[in-house]
Amino acid sequence: MSDNRMKYTIEKNMMFPIVEIELERGERAYIQRGSMIYHSAGVSLSTRLNSRGSGLGKLAGAIGRSLTSGESVWITEAVSESDHGILALAPNAPGEIIPLQLGQQQYRINDGAFLAMDGSAGYTMQKQSVGRALFAGSGGFFVMTTEGDGIILCNSFGSIKRLELNNQEVTIDNSHVVAWSASLDYDIHMENGFFQSIGTGEGIVNTFYGTGVVYVQSLNLQTFAGQIARYIPSGD
């Protein structure tokens, strides 16, 4: 009988990993739009509004979520109609894939880090303070917060390092944050004030407090995009 708990294999011997998910008959998984590489004949994909509820309320919720958080209005649902459905995914940027087990531990996920979750996992968009929303640059007034039991797969740009805090404090460039324990307090701010931040080039940082874990990525997509832009001819 289906329990909506996906079985997955991450191909770690590849430079840029692929995750292959096995679904039993009737099992569902929700995946990042555009992340599918291939699937077996028994798996079907469909687009769903990225919101709860029904009717116009569901549509309004999905549009509102998109406007306030930058998240897509749509999410892709994969359903298996066979006993051994196969679905292969890859992130939209070169990096690692990590599984997060939900249950006693819940997480907050930074923008662009969500890859997939099984049908028994879920998430809400939790409201942030105005100060956090203005400084975050991504995520806006809401941040993705997991709930329920199950597995959520996250992806990074570059390699991932796990930082463990035991009633401690750590400050991380916000663009390097992938996910963090929902039990942690956090404060998004400019490093050493506006002018010092311009001078050091560090910009917006996120300071975490308490006990839990933070996953960070080695590369900064915004910085990388800036480097690439230097070599793209302008239209002038």
mmCIF file of C-alpha atoms in Angstrom:
data_model
loop_
_atom_site.group_PDB
_atom_site.id
_atom_site.type_symbol
_atom_site.label_atom_id
_atom_site.label_comp_id
_atom_site.label_asym_id
_atom_site.label_seq_id
_atom_site.Cartn_x
_atom_site.Cartn_y
_atom_site.Cartn_z
ATOM 1 C CA MET A 1 0.000 0.000 0.000
ATOM 2 C CA SER A 2 1.225 3.504 -0.861
ATOM 3 C CA ASP A 3 2.428 5.614 2.062
ATOM 4 C CA ASN A 4 3.516 8.572 -0.125
ATOM 5 C CA ARG A 5 7.115 8.191 1.118
ATOM 6 C CA MET A 6 9.336 8.384 -1.932
ATOM 7 C CA LYS A 7 12.415 6.213 -2.269
ATOM 8 C CA TYR A 8 15.287 8.089 -3.868
ATOM 9 C CA THR A 9 18.861 7.577 -5.029
ATOM 10 C CA ILE A 10 21.248 10.498 -5.460
ATOM 11 C CA GLU A 11 23.950 9.719 -8.044
ATOM 12 C CA LYS A 12 26.888 11.151 -6.103
ATOM 13 C CA ASN A 13 29.554 9.730 -8.420
ATOM 14 C CA MET A 14 28.562 12.352 -11.001
ATOM 15 C CA MET A 15 30.084 15.826 -11.088
ATOM 16 C CA PHE A 16 26.558 17.279 -11.224
ATOM 17 C CA PRO A 17 24.214 14.812 -9.484
ATOM 18 C CA ILE A 18 20.907 13.423 -10.664
ATOM 19 C CA VAL A 19 18.317 12.152 -8.193
ATOM 20 C CA GLU A 20 16.180 9.185 -9.234
ATOM 21 C CA ILE A 21 12.889 8.773 -7.368
ATOM 22 C CA GLU A 22 10.959 5.499 -7.225
ATOM 23 C CA LEU A 23 7.201 5.807 -6.674
ATOM 24 C CA GLU A 24 4.779 3.015 -5.863
ATOM 25 C CA ARG A 25 1.367 2.862 -7.509
ATOM 26 C CA GLY A 26 -0.687 5.870 -6.396
ATOM 27 C CA GLU A 27 2.219 7.694 -4.776
ATOM 28 C CA ARG A 28 2.749 11.387 -5.441
ATOM 29 C CA ALA A 29 5.727 13.709 -5.412
ATOM 30 C CA TYR A 30 5.888 17.454 -5.939
ATOM 31 C CA ILE A 31 8.846 18.813 -7.893
ATOM 32 C CA GLN A 32 10.431 22.060 -8.985
ATOM 33 C CA ARG A 33 9.098 23.159 -12.367
ATOM 34 C CA GLY A 34 11.463 22.229 -15.193
ATOM 35 C CA SER A 35 13.543 19.809 -13.077
ATOM 36 C CA MET A 36 12.402 16.543 -14.747
ATOM 37 C CA ILE A 37 15.013 14.728 -16.883
ATOM 38 C CA TYR A 38 13.116 11.498 -17.616
ATOM 39 C CA HIS A 39 10.388 9.281 -16.227
ATOM 40 C CA SER A 40 9.038 5.796 -16.849
ATOM 41 C CA ALA A 41 5.803 5.056 -18.724
ATOM 42 C CA GLY A 42 3.897 4.641 -15.451
ATOM 43 C CA VAL A 43 4.517 8.199 -14.232
ATOM 44 C CA SER A 44 2.394 11.184 -15.257
ATOM 45 C CA LEU A 45 3.112 14.868 -14.626
ATOM 46 C CA SER A 46 0.565 17.623 -14.189
ATOM 47 C CA THR A 47 0.638 21.277 -13.200
ATOM 48 C CA ARG A 48 -1.112 22.383 -10.033
ATOM 49 C CA LEU A 49 -1.749 25.769 -8.481
ATOM 50 C CA ASN A 50 0.828 26.294 -5.762
ATOM 51 C CA SER A 51 -1.728 26.972 -3.043
ATOM 52 C CA ARG A 52 -4.299 25.380 -0.759
ATOM 53 C CA GLY A 53 -8.059 25.683 -0.879
ATOM 54 C CA SER A 54 -10.302 25.587 -3.936
ATOM 55 C CA GLY A 55 -11.811 27.749 -6.656
ATOM 56 C CA LEU A 56 -11.003 31.446 -6.900
ATOM 57 C CA GLY A 57 -9.592 31.433 -3.365
ATOM 58 C CA LYS A 58 -6.957 28.908 -4.389
ATOM 59 C CA LEU A 59 -6.032 30.964 -7.478
ATOM 60 C CA ALA A 60 -5.858 34.180 -5.462
ATOM 61 C CA GLY A 61 -3.672 32.449 -2.861
ATOM 62 C CA ALA A 62 -1.245 31.176 -5.499
ATOM 63 C CA ILE A 63 -0.976 34.594 -7.168
ATOM 64 C CA GLY A 64 -0.581 36.337 -3.822
ATOM 65 C CA ARG A 65 2.146 33.903 -2.796
ATOM 66 C CA SER A 66 3.971 34.549 -6.064
ATOM 67 C CA LEU A 67 3.773 38.328 -5.701
ATOM 68 C CA THR A 68 4.926 38.392 -2.079
ATOM 69 C CA SER A 69 7.617 35.702 -2.148
ATOM 70 C CA GLY A 70 8.772 35.385 -5.756
ATOM 71 C CA GLU A 71 7.668 31.724 -5.736
ATOM 72 C CA SER A 72 6.030 30.259 -8.840
ATOM 73 C CA VAL A 73 2.237 30.248 -9.120
ATOM 74 C CA TRP A 74 2.521 26.622 -10.306
ATOM 75 C CA ILE A 75 4.064 23.404 -8.978
ATOM 76 C CA THR A 76 4.477 20.078 -10.804
ATOM 77 C CA GLU A 77 2.789 16.975 -9.370
ATOM 78 C CA ALA A 78 4.114 13.538 -10.347
ATOM 79 C CA VAL A 79 1.845 10.497 -9.864
ATOM 80 C CA SER A 80 2.772 6.858 -10.456
ATOM 81 C CA GLU A 81 0.265 4.523 -12.084
ATOM 82 C CA SER A 82 2.577 1.492 -11.818
ATOM 83 C CA ASP A 83 4.264 -0.367 -8.963
ATOM 84 C CA HIS A 84 7.758 0.888 -9.804
ATOM 85 C CA GLY A 85 7.461 4.330 -11.340
ATOM 86 C CA ILE A 86 10.782 6.097 -11.972
ATOM 87 C CA LEU A 87 11.296 9.855 -12.081
ATOM 88 C CA ALA A 88 14.723 11.499 -12.514
ATOM 89 C CA LEU A 89 15.406 15.127 -11.564
ATOM 90 C CA ALA A 90 18.267 17.606 -11.666
ATOM 91 C CA PRO A 91 18.615 21.140 -10.257
ATOM 92 C CA ASN A 92 18.620 24.167 -12.532
ATOM 93 C CA ALA A 93 22.120 25.126 -11.335
ATOM 94 C CA PRO A 94 25.271 22.988 -10.890
ATOM 95 C CA GLY A 95 25.571 21.857 -7.294
ATOM 96 C CA GLU A 96 24.613 19.239 -4.721
ATOM 97 C CA ILE A 97 21.312 17.662 -3.700
ATOM 98 C CA ILE A 98 20.564 16.985 -0.023
ATOM 99 C CA PRO A 99 17.604 15.210 1.609
ATOM 100 C CA LEU A 100 16.009 16.747 4.712
ATOM 101 C CA GLN A 101 13.992 14.409 6.933
ATOM 102 C CA LEU A 102 10.903 16.108 8.325
ATOM 103 C CA GLY A 103 9.200 15.213 11.582
ATOM 104 C CA GLN A 104 10.653 16.364 14.880
ATOM 105 C CA GLN A 105 12.886 18.685 12.840
ATOM 106 C CA GLN A 106 11.369 21.249 10.478
ATOM 107 C CA TYR A 107 13.200 23.680 8.200
ATOM 108 C CA ARG A 108 13.010 26.996 6.442
ATOM 109 C CA ILE A 109 14.106 26.894 2.800
ATOM 110 C CA ASN A 110 15.726 29.772 0.930
ATOM 111 C CA ASP A 111 14.488 30.775 -2.528
ATOM 112 C CA GLY A 112 15.648 28.486 -5.335
ATOM 113 C CA ALA A 113 16.666 25.637 -2.998
ATOM 114 C CA PHE A 114 13.490 23.522 -3.265
ATOM 115 C CA LEU A 115 13.800 20.552 -5.649
ATOM 116 C CA ALA A 116 11.168 17.973 -4.596
ATOM 117 C CA MET A 117 9.112 16.569 -1.729
ATOM 118 C CA ASP A 118 7.062 13.449 -1.236
ATOM 119 C CA GLY A 119 3.304 13.366 -0.847
ATOM 120 C CA SER A 120 3.440 13.109 2.952
ATOM 121 C CA ALA A 121 5.516 16.297 3.366
ATOM 122 C CA GLY A 122 4.214 19.825 3.120
ATOM 123 C CA TYR A 123 5.059 23.454 3.619
ATOM 124 C CA THR A 124 3.551 26.828 4.377
ATOM 125 C CA MET A 125 4.708 30.331 3.502
ATOM 126 C CA GLN A 126 5.457 31.908 6.882
ATOM 127 C CA LYS A 127 5.253 35.668 7.188
ATOM 128 C CA GLN A 128 8.485 37.536 7.905
ATOM 129 C CA SER A 129 8.881 40.878 9.624
ATOM 130 C CA VAL A 130 9.056 43.965 7.395
ATOM 131 C CA GLY A 131 12.738 44.411 8.241
ATOM 132 C CA ARG A 132 13.596 40.841 7.245
ATOM 133 C CA ALA A 133 11.538 41.116 4.057
ATOM 134 C CA LEU A 134 13.187 44.353 2.915
ATOM 135 C CA PHE A 135 16.722 43.119 3.579
ATOM 136 C CA ALA A 136 16.322 39.559 2.311
ATOM 137 C CA GLY A 137 16.376 40.434 -1.397
ATOM 138 C CA SER A 138 14.811 36.988 -1.961
ATOM 139 C CA GLY A 139 11.908 35.439 -0.162
ATOM 140 C CA GLY A 140 10.141 38.758 0.300
ATOM 141 C CA PHE A 141 7.527 38.921 3.045
ATOM 142 C CA PHE A 142 7.197 35.128 3.277
ATOM 143 C CA VAL A 143 9.670 32.278 3.750
ATOM 144 C CA MET A 144 9.036 28.626 2.857
ATOM 145 C CA THR A 145 8.629 26.607 6.082
ATOM 146 C CA THR A 146 8.228 22.817 6.033
ATOM 147 C CA GLU A 147 5.599 20.832 7.934
ATOM 148 C CA GLY A 148 4.472 17.222 8.362
ATOM 149 C CA ASP A 149 6.509 14.043 8.000
ATOM 150 C CA GLY A 150 8.444 12.917 4.956
ATOM 151 C CA ILE A 151 11.358 13.960 2.777
ATOM 152 C CA ILE A 152 12.155 17.240 1.063
ATOM 153 C CA LEU A 153 15.052 17.448 -1.400
ATOM 154 C CA CYS A 154 17.000 20.689 -1.645
ATOM 155 C CA ASN A 155 19.612 21.761 -4.183
ATOM 156 C CA SER A 156 22.486 24.204 -4.018
ATOM 157 C CA PHE A 157 24.726 26.254 -6.275
ATOM 158 C CA GLY A 158 28.102 24.642 -5.589
ATOM 159 C CA SER A 159 28.954 22.388 -2.644
ATOM 160 C CA ILE A 160 26.962 22.171 0.607
ATOM 161 C CA LYS A 161 28.345 22.374 4.139
ATOM 162 C CA ARG A 162 26.306 21.553 7.258
ATOM 163 C CA LEU A 163 26.844 23.883 10.231
ATOM 164 C CA GLU A 164 25.627 22.671 13.625
ATOM 165 C CA LEU A 165 24.780 25.234 16.314
ATOM 166 C CA ASN A 166 24.496 24.368 20.005
ATOM 167 C CA ASN A 167 23.159 27.488 21.682
ATOM 168 C CA GLN A 168 25.514 29.462 19.430
ATOM 169 C CA GLU A 169 25.488 32.304 16.900
ATOM 170 C CA VAL A 170 26.774 32.424 13.320
ATOM 171 C CA THR A 171 26.606 35.082 10.582
ATOM 172 C CA ILE A 172 26.336 33.952 6.945
ATOM 173 C CA ASP A 173 26.057 35.838 3.661
ATOM 174 C CA ASN A 174 22.354 35.515 2.829
ATOM 175 C CA SER A 175 23.090 34.379 -0.746
ATOM 176 C CA HIS A 176 24.970 31.343 0.626
ATOM 177 C CA VAL A 177 22.107 30.105 2.848
ATOM 178 C CA VAL A 178 20.267 27.015 1.563
ATOM 179 C CA ALA A 179 18.114 25.907 4.517
ATOM 180 C CA TRP A 180 18.024 26.138 8.308
ATOM 181 C CA SER A 181 16.236 24.608 11.289
ATOM 182 C CA ALA A 182 12.909 26.267 12.031
ATOM 183 C CA SER A 183 13.955 26.228 15.704
ATOM 184 C CA LEU A 184 16.643 28.850 15.045
ATOM 185 C CA ASP A 185 16.045 32.563 15.487
ATOM 186 C CA TYR A 186 17.484 34.694 12.703
ATOM 187 C CA ASP A 187 18.086 38.309 11.801
ATOM 188 C CA ILE A 188 18.714 39.560 8.249
ATOM 189 C CA HIS A 189 20.735 42.773 8.166
ATOM 190 C CA MET A 190 23.638 44.596 6.523
ATOM 191 C CA GLU A 191 27.116 43.641 7.716
ATOM 192 C CA ASN A 192 28.591 46.544 9.750
ATOM 193 C CA GLY A 193 26.196 49.113 8.319
ATOM 194 C CA PHE A 194 25.562 50.437 4.823
ATOM 195 C CA PHE A 195 28.923 52.040 3.991
ATOM 196 C CA GLN A 196 31.019 49.252 5.506
ATOM 197 C CA SER A 197 28.969 46.712 3.546
ATOM 198 C CA ILE A 198 29.741 48.554 0.309
ATOM 199 C CA GLY A 199 33.425 48.616 1.182
ATOM 200 C CA THR A 200 33.737 44.935 2.084
ATOM 201 C CA GLY A 201 31.374 43.725 -0.641
ATOM 202 C CA GLU A 202 29.574 41.443 1.837
ATOM 203 C CA GLY A 203 26.141 43.088 1.559
ATOM 204 C CA ILE A 204 23.195 41.347 3.256
ATOM 205 C CA VAL A 205 23.962 38.759 5.930
ATOM 206 C CA ASN A 206 21.844 36.441 8.043
ATOM 207 C CA THR A 207 22.711 35.919 11.716
ATOM 208 C CA PHE A 208 21.326 32.720 13.268
ATOM 209 C CA TYR A 209 20.922 32.145 17.013
ATOM 210 C CA GLY A 210 20.153 29.056 19.104
ATOM 211 C CA THR A 211 20.348 25.311 18.552
ATOM 212 C CA GLY A 212 19.879 23.677 15.158
ATOM 213 C CA VAL A 213 21.561 23.304 11.780
ATOM 214 C CA VAL A 214 22.213 25.592 8.823
ATOM 215 C CA TYR A 215 23.091 24.355 5.327
ATOM 216 C CA VAL A 216 25.272 26.719 3.296
ATOM 217 C CA GLN A 217 26.386 26.614 -0.336
ATOM 218 C CA SER A 218 29.904 27.400 -1.493
ATOM 219 C CA LEU A 219 28.916 29.610 -4.454
ATOM 220 C CA ASN A 220 26.910 32.805 -4.765
ATOM 221 C CA LEU A 221 24.638 32.873 -7.818
ATOM 222 C CA GLN A 222 24.412 36.678 -7.871
ATOM 223 C CA THR A 223 28.194 37.087 -7.760
ATOM 224 C CA PHE A 224 28.618 34.442 -10.462
ATOM 225 C CA ALA A 225 26.049 36.162 -12.676
ATOM 226 C CA GLY A 226 27.954 39.439 -12.232
ATOM 227 C CA GLN A 227 31.181 37.781 -13.357
ATOM 228 C CA ILE A 228 29.496 36.345 -16.454
ATOM 229 C CA ALA A 229 27.895 39.708 -17.269
ATOM 230 C CA ARG A 230 31.350 41.272 -17.661
ATOM 231 C CA TYR A 231 31.910 39.140 -20.754
ATOM 232 C CA ILE A 232 28.520 39.675 -22.395
ATOM 233 C CA PRO A 233 28.619 42.475 -25.018
ATOM 234 C CA SER A 234 26.218 45.307 -24.306
ATOM 235 C CA GLY A 235 23.605 46.384 -26.820
ATOM 236 C CA ASP A 236 25.147 49.869 -27.143
#
